[in-house]
Structures are given as C-alpha cells and as structure tokens.
Amino acid sequence: MGGYPINLDITDRFCVVVGGGGVAVRKVEGLLVAGARVRVISPRVADQISIWAEQGAVELIRRPFAEHDVSGAFMVFAATDDPSVQDYISTCAVAAGALLNRADTRGRSDFYLPAACTRGDLLITVSTGGASPALAGQIRRRLEQTFGVEYALLVHLMGQIRQAIPAGGEAQPDNRQLYFSILDSPVLTQLRNDQWAELEKTLREMFARRDRQRPPCCKHQGRRASFCEKQL
C-alpha cells in the first residue's frame, strides 16, 4: 500500500532528528529547505551538521536522546543505528503526538520520505512505500534526466501568467484553453534554448489569438499588455 500522498507545509514547525550520520544529514537538509525549525540530538555528528549548528541553522544537542527532547515536536526522525534506541525514540514520539519516521525497517513509521526531483517550484516525488528506497532513487535519477532546469522556468512563467490574467467568470474557459495552448506550444523548447525573443513572440501571438476569439466584454487587453511589457 502506497499511503496517502500529501505535501506538508512545515514552515517554522519544530522537527527533531535523532542521529548524526549520513541519513540524519539528508533528513536535516530536507527539513531546512522546507523551512522547519530543526533540533539534532546525537553525541557525535557529521561535519555538515556541525556546520549548520555553527551557522545557527539547527539546534544541536551533543548527548544521547532523552524523552523530553521531542516535547512539542511536529515530526520526529529516528535516524540512529541502534535498534533499541530506535524503539525508544518511537515510543517517545508517539507519546508526544508527533509524526514519526524511522530510518530502519523495524517498527512502523507514520510517513515515508519519497525520492524527490525538484526543479524550482516543480516537485516530482517517487515512493515505494518504504519497500525499496533504491528503486525510488533510480526512478528519481531518470526523472532528473528528463526534467531539466527549463521546467523550473516554465512553472515560474505559468505562475506569472496566471496571476496576470483575471480569473473566473466568462473568461475562465478561455483562460484554461490558453494555459493548455502554452504548454502544447514551443515555449518549453524556447526556454530550454534561451530563445527569449521567440518566447515573447509566441506568447504575444497566443494572447492575441485568445482575445480575438472572445467577445469584447471579456477582453482584458490592458492586463495582457502590461504583463508582456513587465515580464518578458
């Protein structure tokens, strides 16, 4: 069973990582990128965790885990290599009402971290439900070869267009058709090849075509022109 897919906003949420090795480094890195407040607990930690602590990015407690360490935590990551410690962390996390993720295969995790391919605001994840992280990682690497940095630019562009166009009402079907037309156009290739003049021409033609197909009461040419001048 693959579980329920969800993207959590953990900005400024208190998360605890117990462990200081390579697995813990990966957990901490993902949490920092997502904007969480991170506490790391371990007598010994990898150099990268020490660097983050010196920079003030994480709270580092250099000692063995204690039950009160997870008080108030939203998420707890058990990332040690000691099965008995893992079990103790799990018991404490459940008692504290935190979401639990175990790095080992013993016991139950509340959630698994999927392999992720990130391109700007585009996030593509792959999960095997914890059965085979190696397979999930292999699929992620294939995705990274397919989806280049141009997709980050495309997501940003589509977001700007969506903000610039009035939503709802009679214009909504035309807007939806415009979005799909852009995605089916050479825009992605033009972004990939840094063809900015061609990109501007393509978008202007599409906006003009959409406006010609709409009744006068639905036109918003001023908004369209303003977008083209400011964003392209």
CSV table of C-alpha atoms in Angstrom, one decimal:
chain,number,residue,atom,x,y,z
A,1,MET,CA,0.0,0.0,0.0
A,2,GLY,CA,1.5,3.3,-1.1
A,3,GLY,CA,0.0,5.5,1.6
A,4,TYR,CA,-1.8,8.9,1.2
A,5,PRO,CA,0.2,11.4,-0.9
A,6,ILE,CA,0.4,14.8,0.7
A,7,ASN,CA,2.7,17.9,0.6
A,8,LEU,CA,3.1,19.4,4.1
A,9,ASP,CA,3.8,23.0,4.9
A,10,ILE,CA,6.3,22.7,7.7
A,11,THR,CA,7.5,26.3,7.7
A,12,ASP,CA,8.6,27.2,11.2
A,13,ARG,CA,7.4,23.8,12.5
A,14,PHE,CA,9.6,22.2,15.2
A,15,CYS,CA,11.1,18.9,14.0
A,16,VAL,CA,13.6,16.6,15.8
A,17,VAL,CA,16.2,14.4,14.1
A,18,VAL,CA,17.9,11.9,16.4
A,19,GLY,CA,21.2,10.7,14.9
A,20,GLY,CA,24.2,12.3,13.4
A,21,GLY,CA,25.3,10.2,10.4
A,22,GLY,CA,24.7,10.4,6.7
A,23,VAL,CA,21.0,9.5,7.0
A,24,ALA,CA,20.5,12.3,9.5
A,25,VAL,CA,22.3,14.8,7.3
A,26,ARG,CA,19.8,14.0,4.5
A,27,LYS,CA,16.8,14.4,6.8
A,28,VAL,CA,18.1,17.7,8.2
A,29,GLU,CA,18.9,19.1,4.7
A,30,GLY,CA,15.3,18.4,3.5
A,31,LEU,CA,13.8,20.0,6.6
A,32,LEU,CA,15.9,23.1,6.3
A,33,VAL,CA,14.9,23.5,2.7
A,34,ALA,CA,11.3,23.3,3.7
A,35,GLY,CA,11.8,26.0,6.4
A,36,ALA,CA,11.4,23.9,9.5
A,37,ARG,CA,13.0,24.6,12.9
A,38,VAL,CA,15.3,21.7,13.4
A,39,ARG,CA,16.8,20.1,16.5
A,40,VAL,CA,19.5,17.4,16.1
A,41,ILE,CA,20.3,15.1,19.0
A,42,SER,CA,23.4,12.9,18.9
A,43,PRO,CA,26.7,12.5,20.8
A,44,ARG,CA,28.6,12.6,17.5
A,45,VAL,CA,27.5,14.2,14.3
A,46,ALA,CA,28.8,14.6,10.7
A,47,ASP,CA,30.7,17.7,9.8
A,48,GLN,CA,27.8,19.1,7.8
A,49,ILE,CA,25.6,19.1,10.9
A,50,SER,CA,28.3,20.8,12.9
A,51,ILE,CA,28.5,23.5,10.2
A,52,TRP,CA,24.7,24.0,10.2
A,53,ALA,CA,24.8,24.3,14.0
A,54,GLU,CA,27.7,26.9,13.8
A,55,GLN,CA,25.6,28.9,11.3
A,56,GLY,CA,22.6,28.8,13.6
A,57,ALA,CA,20.6,26.8,11.1
A,58,VAL,CA,19.9,24.0,13.6
A,59,GLU,CA,19.9,23.4,17.3
A,60,LEU,CA,22.5,20.7,18.1
A,61,ILE,CA,22.4,18.8,21.4
A,62,ARG,CA,25.5,16.6,21.7
A,63,ARG,CA,24.3,13.8,24.0
A,64,PRO,CA,22.2,10.7,23.9
A,65,PHE,CA,18.5,11.0,23.3
A,66,ALA,CA,16.1,11.8,26.2
A,67,GLU,CA,12.3,11.6,26.2
A,68,HIS,CA,11.8,15.3,26.8
A,69,ASP,CA,13.7,16.1,23.6
A,70,VAL,CA,10.6,15.5,21.4
A,71,SER,CA,8.2,17.5,23.6
A,72,GLY,CA,6.2,19.8,21.3
A,73,ALA,CA,7.7,18.3,18.1
A,74,PHE,CA,5.6,18.1,14.9
A,75,MET,CA,7.9,15.5,13.4
A,76,VAL,CA,10.5,13.1,14.8
A,77,PHE,CA,13.1,11.3,12.7
A,78,ALA,CA,14.7,8.3,14.3
A,79,ALA,CA,18.0,8.0,12.4
A,80,THR,CA,20.3,6.1,14.7
A,81,ASP,CA,22.0,2.7,14.1
A,82,ASP,CA,20.9,1.2,17.4
A,83,PRO,CA,17.6,-0.8,17.3
A,84,SER,CA,16.9,-0.3,21.0
A,85,VAL,CA,17.4,3.4,20.7
A,86,GLN,CA,15.2,3.5,17.6
A,87,ASP,CA,12.4,1.7,19.6
A,88,TYR,CA,12.7,4.2,22.5
A,89,ILE,CA,12.6,7.2,20.2
A,90,SER,CA,9.5,5.8,18.5
A,91,THR,CA,7.7,5.3,21.8
A,92,CYS,CA,8.5,8.8,23.0
A,93,ALA,CA,7.5,10.3,19.6
A,94,VAL,CA,4.1,8.6,19.7
A,95,ALA,CA,3.6,9.6,23.3
A,96,ALA,CA,4.3,13.2,22.3
A,97,GLY,CA,1.8,13.1,19.5
A,98,ALA,CA,4.5,13.7,16.8
A,99,LEU,CA,4.6,12.2,13.4
A,100,LEU,CA,7.3,9.5,13.3
A,101,ASN,CA,9.7,8.5,10.6
A,102,ARG,CA,12.1,5.6,11.3
A,103,ALA,CA,15.2,5.2,9.1
A,104,ASP,CA,15.3,1.4,9.8
A,105,THR,CA,12.8,-1.2,8.8
A,106,ARG,CA,11.8,-2.2,12.3
A,107,GLY,CA,8.5,-0.9,13.7
A,108,ARG,CA,6.1,1.4,11.9
A,109,SER,CA,6.6,4.9,10.5
A,110,ASP,CA,3.8,7.4,10.2
A,111,PHE,CA,5.2,8.5,6.9
A,112,TYR,CA,7.9,7.8,4.4
A,113,LEU,CA,10.0,10.3,2.6
A,114,PRO,CA,9.7,9.9,-1.2
A,115,ALA,CA,12.6,10.3,-3.6
A,116,ALA,CA,12.2,13.8,-5.0
A,117,CYS,CA,13.1,15.5,-8.2
A,118,THR,CA,12.9,19.3,-7.7
A,119,ARG,CA,13.0,21.9,-10.4
A,120,GLY,CA,12.2,25.3,-8.8
A,121,ASP,CA,8.6,25.1,-7.6
A,122,LEU,CA,8.1,21.8,-9.6
A,123,LEU,CA,8.3,18.8,-7.2
A,124,ILE,CA,8.0,15.3,-8.6
A,125,THR,CA,8.1,12.5,-6.0
A,126,VAL,CA,8.5,8.7,-6.2
A,127,SER,CA,7.6,6.4,-3.4
A,128,THR,CA,7.7,2.6,-2.9
A,129,GLY,CA,6.0,2.8,0.5
A,130,GLY,CA,9.4,2.2,2.1
A,131,ALA,CA,9.8,-1.2,0.3
A,132,SER,CA,12.7,-0.2,-1.9
A,133,PRO,CA,14.3,3.2,-1.5
A,134,ALA,CA,17.0,2.1,-4.0
A,135,LEU,CA,14.3,1.7,-6.7
A,136,ALA,CA,12.7,5.0,-5.8
A,137,GLY,CA,16.1,6.7,-6.1
A,138,GLN,CA,16.8,5.1,-9.5
A,139,ILE,CA,13.5,6.4,-10.9
A,140,ARG,CA,14.3,9.8,-9.4
A,141,ARG,CA,17.6,9.9,-11.3
A,142,ARG,CA,15.7,9.1,-14.5
A,143,LEU,CA,13.3,11.9,-13.9
A,144,GLU,CA,16.2,14.3,-13.3
A,145,GLN,CA,17.5,13.4,-16.7
A,146,THR,CA,14.1,14.0,-18.3
A,147,PHE,CA,13.0,17.2,-16.5
A,148,GLY,CA,15.7,19.8,-16.8
A,149,VAL,CA,16.0,23.3,-15.4
A,150,GLU,CA,13.7,24.6,-18.1
A,151,TYR,CA,10.8,23.2,-16.2
A,152,ALA,CA,11.6,25.5,-13.3
A,153,LEU,CA,11.4,28.4,-15.7
A,154,LEU,CA,8.2,27.0,-17.2
A,155,VAL,CA,6.5,26.7,-13.8
A,156,HIS,CA,7.6,30.3,-12.9
A,157,LEU,CA,6.3,31.6,-16.2
A,158,MET,CA,2.9,29.9,-15.9
A,159,GLY,CA,2.5,31.2,-12.4
A,160,GLN,CA,3.2,34.8,-13.6
A,161,ILE,CA,0.7,34.4,-16.5
A,162,ARG,CA,-2.0,33.0,-14.1
A,163,GLN,CA,-1.5,35.9,-11.7
A,164,ALA,CA,-1.7,38.5,-14.6
A,165,ILE,CA,-5.0,37.2,-16.0
A,166,PRO,CA,-8.3,37.8,-14.3
A,167,ALA,CA,-9.8,34.5,-13.1
A,168,GLY,CA,-13.3,33.3,-13.0
A,169,GLY,CA,-16.5,34.4,-14.8
A,170,GLU,CA,-16.9,34.2,-18.6
A,171,ALA,CA,-13.1,34.3,-19.1
A,172,GLN,CA,-12.4,31.1,-17.3
A,173,PRO,CA,-12.8,28.6,-20.2
A,174,ASP,CA,-10.7,30.9,-22.5
A,175,ASN,CA,-8.0,31.1,-19.8
A,176,ARG,CA,-7.9,27.3,-19.4
A,177,GLN,CA,-7.6,26.9,-23.1
A,178,LEU,CA,-4.7,29.5,-23.1
A,179,TYR,CA,-2.8,27.6,-20.4
A,180,PHE,CA,-3.0,24.3,-22.3
A,181,SER,CA,-2.1,26.0,-25.6
A,182,ILE,CA,1.0,27.4,-24.0
A,183,LEU,CA,2.0,24.0,-22.6
A,184,ASP,CA,1.5,22.4,-26.1
A,185,SER,CA,3.5,25.2,-27.8
A,186,PRO,CA,7.2,25.6,-28.4
A,187,VAL,CA,7.5,27.6,-25.2
A,188,LEU,CA,9.3,24.8,-23.3
A,189,THR,CA,11.9,24.3,-26.1
A,190,GLN,CA,12.4,28.1,-26.2
A,191,LEU,CA,13.1,28.2,-22.5
A,192,ARG,CA,15.5,25.3,-22.8
A,193,ASN,CA,17.4,27.0,-25.6
A,194,ASP,CA,17.3,30.6,-24.1
A,195,GLN,CA,15.3,31.8,-27.1
A,196,TRP,CA,13.8,34.8,-25.3
A,197,ALA,CA,12.8,36.8,-28.4
A,198,GLU,CA,11.0,33.8,-29.9
A,199,LEU,CA,9.4,33.1,-26.5
A,200,GLU,CA,8.0,36.6,-26.3
A,201,LYS,CA,6.6,36.4,-29.9
A,202,THR,CA,4.9,33.0,-29.1
A,203,LEU,CA,3.2,34.4,-26.0
A,204,ARG,CA,2.1,37.6,-27.7
A,205,GLU,CA,0.6,35.6,-30.5
A,206,MET,CA,-1.3,33.3,-28.1
A,207,PHE,CA,-2.7,36.2,-26.1
A,208,ALA,CA,-3.7,38.0,-29.3
A,209,ARG,CA,-5.4,34.8,-30.6
A,210,ARG,CA,-7.3,34.3,-27.3
A,211,ASP,CA,-8.5,38.0,-27.3
A,212,ARG,CA,-9.7,37.7,-30.9
A,213,GLN,CA,-11.8,34.7,-30.0
A,214,ARG,CA,-13.5,36.3,-27.0
A,215,PRO,CA,-16.4,38.8,-27.0
A,216,PRO,CA,-15.4,42.5,-26.3
A,217,CYS,CA,-16.9,42.4,-22.8
A,218,CYS,CA,-14.5,39.7,-21.8
A,219,LYS,CA,-11.3,41.3,-23.1
A,220,HIS,CA,-8.6,42.4,-20.7
A,221,GLN,CA,-6.0,43.7,-23.2
A,222,GLY,CA,-4.6,46.2,-20.7
A,223,ARG,CA,-3.7,43.5,-18.3
A,224,ARG,CA,-2.2,41.4,-21.1
A,225,ALA,CA,-0.1,44.2,-22.5
A,226,SER,CA,1.1,45.1,-19.0
A,227,PHE,CA,2.2,41.5,-18.4
A,228,CYS,CA,4.1,41.3,-21.7
A,229,GLU,CA,5.9,44.5,-21.1
A,230,LYS,CA,6.9,43.8,-17.5
A,231,GLN,CA,7.6,40.1,-17.6
A,232,LEU,CA,9.1,39.5,-21.0
